[in-house]
Tab-separated table of C-alpha atoms in Angstrom:
chain	number	residue	atom	x	y	z
W	9	MET	CA	17.285	16.388	-3.528
W	10	SER	CA	15.523	17.467	-6.717
W	11	SER	CA	15.118	21.199	-7.161
W	12	LEU	CA	11.339	20.816	-7.485
W	13	ARG	CA	10.947	18.834	-4.248
W	14	ALA	CA	13.281	21.201	-2.418
W	15	ALA	CA	11.404	24.289	-3.599
W	16	ARG	CA	7.994	22.866	-2.709
W	17	GLN	CA	9.113	21.658	0.711
W	18	GLU	CA	10.653	25.022	1.517
W	19	ARG	CA	7.375	26.707	0.642
W	20	VAL	CA	5.475	24.340	2.952
W	21	PHE	CA	7.800	24.860	5.906
W	22	ASP	CA	7.755	28.639	5.358
W	23	ALA	CA	3.946	28.503	5.375
W	24	MET	CA	4.052	26.519	8.630
W	25	ASP	CA	6.235	29.202	10.183
W	26	ALA	CA	3.878	31.918	8.979
W	27	ALA	CA	0.892	30.070	10.479
W	28	GLY	CA	2.694	29.423	13.766
W	29	LEU	CA	2.632	25.638	13.358
W	30	ASP	CA	5.220	23.480	15.114
W	31	VAL	CA	3.953	20.351	13.348
W	32	LEU	CA	1.868	19.723	10.257
W	33	VAL	CA	0.073	16.363	9.865
W	34	LEU	CA	-1.084	15.454	6.368
W	35	GLY	CA	-3.585	12.802	5.327
W	36	ARG	CA	-4.499	13.764	1.763
W	37	ARG	CA	-2.396	11.976	-0.833
W	38	ASP	CA	-2.070	15.034	-3.062
W	39	SER	CA	-0.900	17.175	-0.139
W	40	ILE	CA	1.669	14.554	0.833
W	41	ALA	CA	2.928	14.272	-2.740
W	42	TYR	CA	3.320	18.042	-2.938
W	43	ALA	CA	5.068	18.445	0.421
W	44	THR	CA	7.417	15.463	0.155
W	45	GLY	CA	7.502	14.098	-3.383
W	46	HIS	CA	6.360	10.697	-2.083
W	47	GLN	CA	4.927	8.559	-4.892
W	48	SER	CA	2.356	6.316	-3.257
W	49	LEU	CA	0.655	3.346	-4.854
W	50	TRP	CA	-2.336	4.552	-6.881
W	51	THR	CA	-5.632	2.960	-5.920
W	52	ALA	CA	-9.147	3.515	-7.237
W	53	GLY	CA	-11.413	4.368	-4.326
W	54	THR	CA	-11.518	6.321	-1.112
W	55	ARG	CA	-9.705	5.793	2.139
W	56	PRO	CA	-10.197	7.107	5.686
W	57	PHE	CA	-7.936	9.777	7.134
W	58	GLY	CA	-4.620	8.601	8.448
W	59	ALA	CA	-1.600	10.496	9.747
W	60	ALA	CA	0.368	9.563	6.643
W	61	CYS	CA	2.929	12.377	6.839
W	62	VAL	CA	4.298	14.444	9.703
W	63	LEU	CA	6.306	17.600	9.063
W	64	VAL	CA	8.129	18.973	12.082
W	65	GLY	CA	9.460	22.506	11.914
W	66	ALA	CA	10.926	22.660	15.405
W	67	THR	CA	13.580	19.968	14.822
W	68	GLY	CA	15.390	21.213	11.782
W	69	ARG	CA	12.453	20.843	9.390
W	70	SER	CA	12.203	17.064	9.358
W	71	THR	CA	9.828	14.895	7.317
W	72	HIS	CA	8.311	11.574	8.430
W	73	LEU	CA	6.191	9.255	6.285
W	74	LEU	CA	3.789	6.377	6.836
W	75	SER	CA	5.354	3.662	4.691
W	76	THR	CA	6.393	0.071	5.265
W	77	TRP	CA	8.891	0.179	2.382
W	78	ASP	CA	11.046	2.841	0.795
W	79	ALA	CA	9.708	2.414	-2.753
W	80	GLY	CA	8.529	5.821	-3.963
W	81	VAL	CA	10.121	7.587	-0.984
W	82	PRO	CA	12.504	10.401	-1.986
W	83	PRO	CA	16.150	9.621	-1.136
W	84	GLU	CA	16.512	12.645	1.142
W	85	ILE	CA	14.024	11.129	3.613
W	86	PRO	CA	16.022	8.599	5.700
W	87	PHE	CA	14.642	5.131	6.309
W	88	ASP	CA	14.401	5.731	10.067
W	89	HIS	CA	11.930	8.544	9.305
W	90	LEU	CA	9.412	5.991	8.021
W	91	TYR	CA	6.789	4.442	10.302
W	92	GLY	CA	4.987	1.287	9.243
W	93	VAL	CA	1.394	0.673	8.225
W	94	THR	CA	-0.644	-0.890	11.026
W	95	TRP	CA	-4.266	-1.354	12.065
W	96	ASN	CA	-3.281	-1.305	15.744
W	97	PRO	CA	-3.824	2.206	17.163
W	98	ALA	CA	-1.432	1.520	20.037
W	99	VAL	CA	1.372	0.660	17.622
W	100	MET	CA	0.605	3.701	15.506
W	101	GLY	CA	0.501	5.947	18.567
W	102	ALA	CA	3.876	4.665	19.741
W	103	ALA	CA	5.373	5.347	16.303
W	104	LEU	CA	4.040	8.889	16.238
W	105	ARG	CA	5.178	9.610	19.798
W	106	GLY	CA	8.659	8.580	18.711
W	107	ILE	CA	8.870	11.413	16.179
W	108	PRO	CA	11.163	14.097	17.677
W	109	GLY	CA	9.282	17.331	18.251
W	110	LEU	CA	5.751	15.925	18.008
W	111	PRO	CA	5.011	15.187	21.696
W	112	GLU	CA	6.327	18.628	22.691
W	113	ALA	CA	4.476	20.557	19.985
W	114	ARG	CA	2.382	23.526	21.053
W	115	ARG	CA	0.428	24.027	17.835
W	116	ILE	CA	-0.340	21.218	15.370
W	117	GLY	CA	-1.999	21.767	12.022
W	118	VAL	CA	-3.876	18.946	10.289
W	119	ASP	CA	-5.259	18.797	6.777
W	120	ALA	CA	-8.453	16.752	6.425
W	121	LEU	CA	-8.810	16.731	10.219
W	122	SER	CA	-10.993	13.880	11.494
W	123	PRO	CA	-12.622	13.443	14.939
W	124	GLY	CA	-10.607	10.255	15.427
W	125	PHE	CA	-7.278	11.975	14.942
W	126	ALA	CA	-8.374	14.852	17.156
W	127	ARG	CA	-8.815	12.341	19.993
W	128	ALA	CA	-5.501	10.667	19.191
W	129	ALA	CA	-3.661	13.997	19.129
W	130	ALA	CA	-4.849	14.742	22.665
W	131	ARG	CA	-2.904	11.656	23.779
W	132	LEU	CA	0.119	12.181	21.531
W	133	ALA	CA	0.695	15.848	22.331
W	134	PRO	CA	-1.477	16.760	25.329
W	135	ASP	CA	-0.324	20.383	25.477
W	136	ALA	CA	-0.819	21.125	21.799
W	137	GLU	CA	-3.494	23.247	20.170
W	138	LEU	CA	-4.961	21.355	17.214
W	139	VAL	CA	-6.041	23.478	14.240
W	140	PRO	CA	-7.341	22.700	10.721
W	141	ALA	CA	-4.619	23.457	8.183
W	142	ASP	CA	-6.270	22.721	4.838
W	143	ASP	CA	-5.775	26.349	3.833
W	144	VAL	CA	-2.010	26.145	4.431
W	145	LEU	CA	-1.473	23.632	1.625
W	146	ARG	CA	-4.140	25.234	-0.550
W	147	ASP	CA	-2.462	28.638	-0.422
W	148	VAL	CA	0.998	27.175	-1.025
W	149	ARG	CA	-0.150	25.191	-4.047
W	150	THR	CA	-2.186	27.981	-5.661
W	151	VAL	CA	0.664	29.900	-7.291
W	152	LYS	CA	2.728	27.620	-9.510
W	153	LEU	CA	6.508	27.610	-9.638
W	154	PRO	CA	8.124	27.811	-13.110
W	155	VAL	CA	9.276	24.198	-12.838
W	156	GLU	CA	5.716	23.142	-11.960
W	157	LEU	CA	4.443	24.819	-15.118
W	158	GLU	CA	6.946	22.790	-17.120
W	159	GLY	CA	5.473	19.605	-15.659
W	160	ILE	CA	1.923	20.705	-16.458
W	161	ARG	CA	2.897	21.575	-20.025
W	162	ALA	CA	4.506	18.155	-20.474
W	163	ALA	CA	1.440	16.377	-19.085
W	164	THR	CA	-0.885	18.413	-21.296
W	165	ALA	CA	1.197	17.576	-24.359
W	166	ILE	CA	0.770	13.877	-23.562
W	167	ALA	CA	-2.995	14.335	-23.236
W	168	GLY	CA	-2.848	15.892	-26.711
W	169	LEU	CA	-1.087	12.788	-28.017
W	170	GLY	CA	-3.917	10.701	-26.601
W	171	PHE	CA	-6.449	12.891	-28.358
W	172	ALA	CA	-4.580	12.635	-31.672
W	173	ALA	CA	-4.359	8.839	-31.395
W	174	ALA	CA	-8.091	8.600	-30.678
W	175	VAL	CA	-8.976	10.807	-33.652
W	176	GLU	CA	-6.736	8.759	-35.965
W	177	THR	CA	-8.473	5.587	-34.832
W	178	LEU	CA	-11.893	7.124	-35.430
W	179	GLU	CA	-10.782	8.214	-38.910
W	180	GLN	CA	-10.033	4.572	-39.693
W	181	GLY	CA	-13.645	3.688	-38.956
W	182	SER	CA	-13.192	2.188	-35.476
W	183	GLY	CA	-15.580	2.838	-32.618
W	184	PRO	CA	-15.165	4.589	-29.246
W	185	ALA	CA	-13.707	1.559	-27.445
W	186	ASN	CA	-10.832	1.226	-29.907
W	187	ALA	CA	-10.283	4.989	-29.899
W	188	LEU	CA	-10.034	4.966	-26.117
W	189	ALA	CA	-7.570	2.063	-26.213
W	190	ALA	CA	-5.424	3.883	-28.766
W	191	ALA	CA	-5.381	7.000	-26.593
W	192	HIS	CA	-4.283	4.996	-23.551
W	193	ARG	CA	-1.492	3.317	-25.540
W	194	ALA	CA	-0.221	6.656	-26.816
W	195	MET	CA	-0.193	8.263	-23.377
W	196	ALA	CA	1.312	5.231	-21.646
W	197	SER	CA	4.142	5.173	-24.203
W	198	ARG	CA	5.183	8.572	-22.812
W	199	GLY	CA	5.037	7.460	-19.188
W	200	ALA	CA	1.528	8.700	-18.300
W	201	THR	CA	-0.368	5.688	-16.959
W	202	VAL	CA	-2.392	7.301	-14.149
W	203	PRO	CA	-5.589	9.180	-15.086
W	204	SER	CA	-6.485	12.458	-13.418
W	205	SER	CA	-10.097	12.137	-14.547
W	206	ALA	CA	-12.323	9.614	-16.271
W	207	PRO	CA	-11.423	9.517	-19.971
W	208	LEU	CA	-14.227	10.628	-22.263
W	209	VAL	CA	-14.920	9.171	-25.704
W	210	ARG	CA	-18.643	9.702	-26.211
W	211	ARG	CA	-20.860	9.905	-29.269
W	212	VAL	CA	-23.455	12.695	-29.265
W	213	GLY	CA	-25.393	12.492	-32.509
W	214	SER	CA	-22.874	13.069	-35.294
W	215	LEU	CA	-20.335	14.394	-32.794
W	216	MET	CA	-17.714	12.537	-30.801
W	217	GLN	CA	-16.607	14.164	-27.538
W	218	LEU	CA	-13.087	13.377	-26.329
W	219	ASP	CA	-11.426	14.443	-23.090
W	220	PHE	CA	-8.259	13.038	-21.557
W	221	GLY	CA	-6.627	13.935	-18.263
W	222	VAL	CA	-3.384	12.356	-17.034
W	223	LEU	CA	-0.886	12.704	-14.221
W	224	LEU	CA	2.794	12.964	-15.100
W	225	GLY	CA	5.165	13.276	-12.183
W	226	GLY	CA	2.105	14.071	-10.093
W	227	TYR	CA	1.012	17.015	-12.262
W	228	GLU	CA	-2.207	17.068	-14.229
W	229	GLY	CA	-2.417	17.613	-17.932
W	230	GLY	CA	-5.695	17.719	-19.782
W	231	LEU	CA	-7.319	18.400	-23.114
W	232	GLY	CA	-10.913	18.158	-24.300
W	233	ARG	CA	-12.169	18.507	-27.862
W	234	THR	CA	-14.996	17.368	-30.123
W	235	THR	CA	-14.756	15.684	-33.500
W	236	HIS	CA	-17.412	15.851	-36.175
W	237	LEU	CA	-18.199	12.504	-37.751
W	238	GLY	CA	-19.690	11.749	-41.141
W	239	LEU	CA	-18.048	14.515	-43.160
W	240	ALA	CA	-16.546	14.011	-46.637
W	241	GLY	CA	-14.574	10.785	-46.746
W	242	GLY	CA	-16.111	9.622	-43.470
W	243	LYS	CA	-13.243	11.133	-41.484
W	244	ALA	CA	-13.383	12.662	-38.027
W	245	VAL	CA	-12.372	16.320	-38.047
W	246	PRO	CA	-10.993	17.952	-34.841
W	247	SER	CA	-13.271	20.685	-33.564
W	248	GLN	CA	-10.538	23.336	-33.631
W	249	ASP	CA	-10.625	22.993	-37.448
W	250	ASP	CA	-14.397	23.101	-37.671
W	251	PRO	CA	-15.997	26.569	-38.003
W	252	ALA	CA	-19.295	25.088	-36.826
W	253	ASP	CA	-17.943	24.521	-33.290
W	254	PRO	CA	-19.784	26.986	-30.968
W	255	SER	CA	-17.715	25.957	-27.927
W	256	VAL	CA	-14.689	27.870	-29.259
W	257	GLU	CA	-16.365	31.252	-28.904
W	258	ALA	CA	-18.020	30.297	-25.610
W	259	GLN	CA	-14.689	29.281	-24.126
W	260	LYS	CA	-13.063	32.511	-25.323
W	261	HIS	CA	-15.577	34.543	-23.308
W	262	LEU	CA	-15.001	32.379	-20.243
W	263	LEU	CA	-11.203	32.583	-20.582
W	264	ALA	CA	-11.371	36.352	-20.940
W	265	ALA	CA	-13.215	36.517	-17.608
W	266	CYS	CA	-10.592	34.374	-15.812
W	267	ARG	CA	-8.462	37.297	-14.674
W	268	PRO	CA	-6.759	37.946	-11.318
W	269	GLY	CA	-9.322	39.161	-8.797
W	270	ALA	CA	-12.357	37.890	-10.707
W	271	THR	CA	-14.945	36.031	-8.650
W	272	GLY	CA	-17.182	33.149	-9.576
W	273	ARG	CA	-19.997	35.639	-10.104
W	274	VAL	CA	-17.933	37.437	-12.750
W	275	LEU	CA	-17.345	34.154	-14.550
W	276	ARG	CA	-21.040	33.309	-14.454
W	277	ALA	CA	-21.903	36.641	-16.054
W	278	ALA	CA	-19.463	35.928	-18.886
W	279	VAL	CA	-20.972	32.581	-19.847
W	280	ARG	CA	-23.362	32.647	-22.774
W	281	PRO	CA	-26.361	30.301	-22.599
W	282	PRO	CA	-26.991	27.488	-23.245
W	283	SER	CA	-23.407	26.589	-22.242
W	284	ARG	CA	-22.559	23.986	-19.620
W	285	TRP	CA	-19.236	24.851	-18.061
W	286	MET	CA	-16.785	24.430	-15.176
W	287	VAL	CA	-13.630	26.211	-14.061
W	288	ARG	CA	-11.433	24.502	-11.488
W	289	GLY	CA	-7.901	24.608	-10.183
W	290	SER	CA	-5.299	22.208	-11.533
W	291	GLY	CA	-1.806	21.215	-10.460
W	292	VAL	CA	-1.069	18.178	-8.345
W	293	GLY	CA	-4.441	16.799	-9.397
W	294	PHE	CA	-7.643	18.744	-8.746
W	295	GLU	CA	-7.239	21.940	-6.729
W	296	PRO	CA	-9.489	24.786	-5.585
W	297	PRO	CA	-11.313	26.762	-6.762
W	298	VAL	CA	-14.268	24.927	-8.294
W	299	ILE	CA	-16.668	27.262	-10.088
W	300	THR	CA	-19.857	26.371	-11.951
W	301	HIS	CA	-23.288	27.956	-12.297
W	302	THR	CA	-24.238	26.449	-8.901
W	303	VAL	CA	-21.039	26.559	-6.784
W	304	GLY	CA	-18.084	28.848	-6.189
W	305	ALA	CA	-19.771	32.238	-6.526
W	306	ASP	CA	-17.379	33.791	-3.992
W	307	ALA	CA	-14.255	31.985	-5.197
W	308	VAL	CA	-11.525	34.331	-6.395
W	309	ILE	CA	-9.179	33.817	-9.333
W	310	GLU	CA	-5.575	34.543	-8.346
W	311	ASN	CA	-2.559	35.413	-10.436
W	312	GLY	CA	-0.341	32.365	-10.921
W	313	MET	CA	-3.132	29.781	-10.766
W	314	VAL	CA	-3.508	27.044	-13.349
W	315	LEU	CA	-7.150	26.439	-14.244
W	316	SER	CA	-9.007	23.780	-16.194
W	317	VAL	CA	-11.602	25.666	-18.243
W	318	GLU	CA	-14.239	23.578	-19.990
W	319	VAL	CA	-17.471	24.342	-21.813
W	320	GLU	CA	-20.097	22.384	-23.699
W	321	VAL	CA	-22.494	23.971	-26.203
W	322	ASP	CA	-25.023	21.969	-28.217
W	323	GLY	CA	-22.995	18.795	-27.779
W	324	TRP	CA	-19.641	20.436	-28.575
W	325	HIS	CA	-17.176	19.950	-25.695
W	326	ARG	CA	-13.912	21.840	-25.190
W	327	ARG	CA	-11.389	21.922	-22.305
W	328	ASP	CA	-8.003	23.564	-21.886
W	329	LEU	CA	-5.600	24.177	-19.016
W	330	VAL	CA	-4.565	27.813	-18.708
W	331	HIS	CA	-2.088	29.707	-16.542
W	332	ILE	CA	-3.493	32.936	-15.149
W	333	GLY	CA	-1.071	35.741	-15.847
W	334	GLU	CA	0.736	34.344	-18.892
W	335	PRO	CA	0.236	31.648	-21.542
W	336	LEU	CA	0.659	28.050	-20.395
């Protein structure tokens, strides 16, 4: 078992014990990936809640996954701990009842709890108390392990390669479509083929905004910058080299406010108009908190978080991932 998967799973089971949960049922793909290391097929779109992972603490900390095949399933999860995909609720119910420790559970936590599963749980474990457990995974994932930071750094470096490839293409006189294609080729060559956010290559007057976010091993890396077009030689110049970029100073003020214990209100007070901005958690994809000028006033920055901090001033866009407590 990889050290990363083992460390994350231990944290999840310890959190279950602390919350008094006999069983934890997960439906969110990012939660499942964090708790088990399962690499599911990526699809663009939404899906309804399903009991896609069952963690049982009462039977030796066992893990069970909804999967018809073992592709992407970590080797430490035995094949007989997989239950197949089905549209038949009776078949699904029988599979779940067959998981040791689930029918006898007294307290079951569910992330992304739906009314449908609440009714199903009453039949699967009639004596169990069903409780929302979204905060269990959120709290576990907030503070990053050292090995998680390594993954985020690697993903961010690949996003930087995408940015560099896009700028080089723009310097050669190509348009946004070719720049975007070059960025994708550069990132894919390093194994990052799944986006964490919509790639941005957008012209704003004489400026070109670029922002790339990718997932590598499940962890998000991201970088956003602006290039200035039409300078001497017709080349695009990265914004970090351009003294005219007002987003640099605006982001510095926002980063300085992102300290342990700071609330969303503190961050709002640090932003200089007319900036557009957002601060959000990052790790296994998007994570709480999400703070803007309209949401997240009571959200609290915690030591050990990784945050995506982005600003836009007068068309100049800038985004970086930062680790609260020490440099990323």
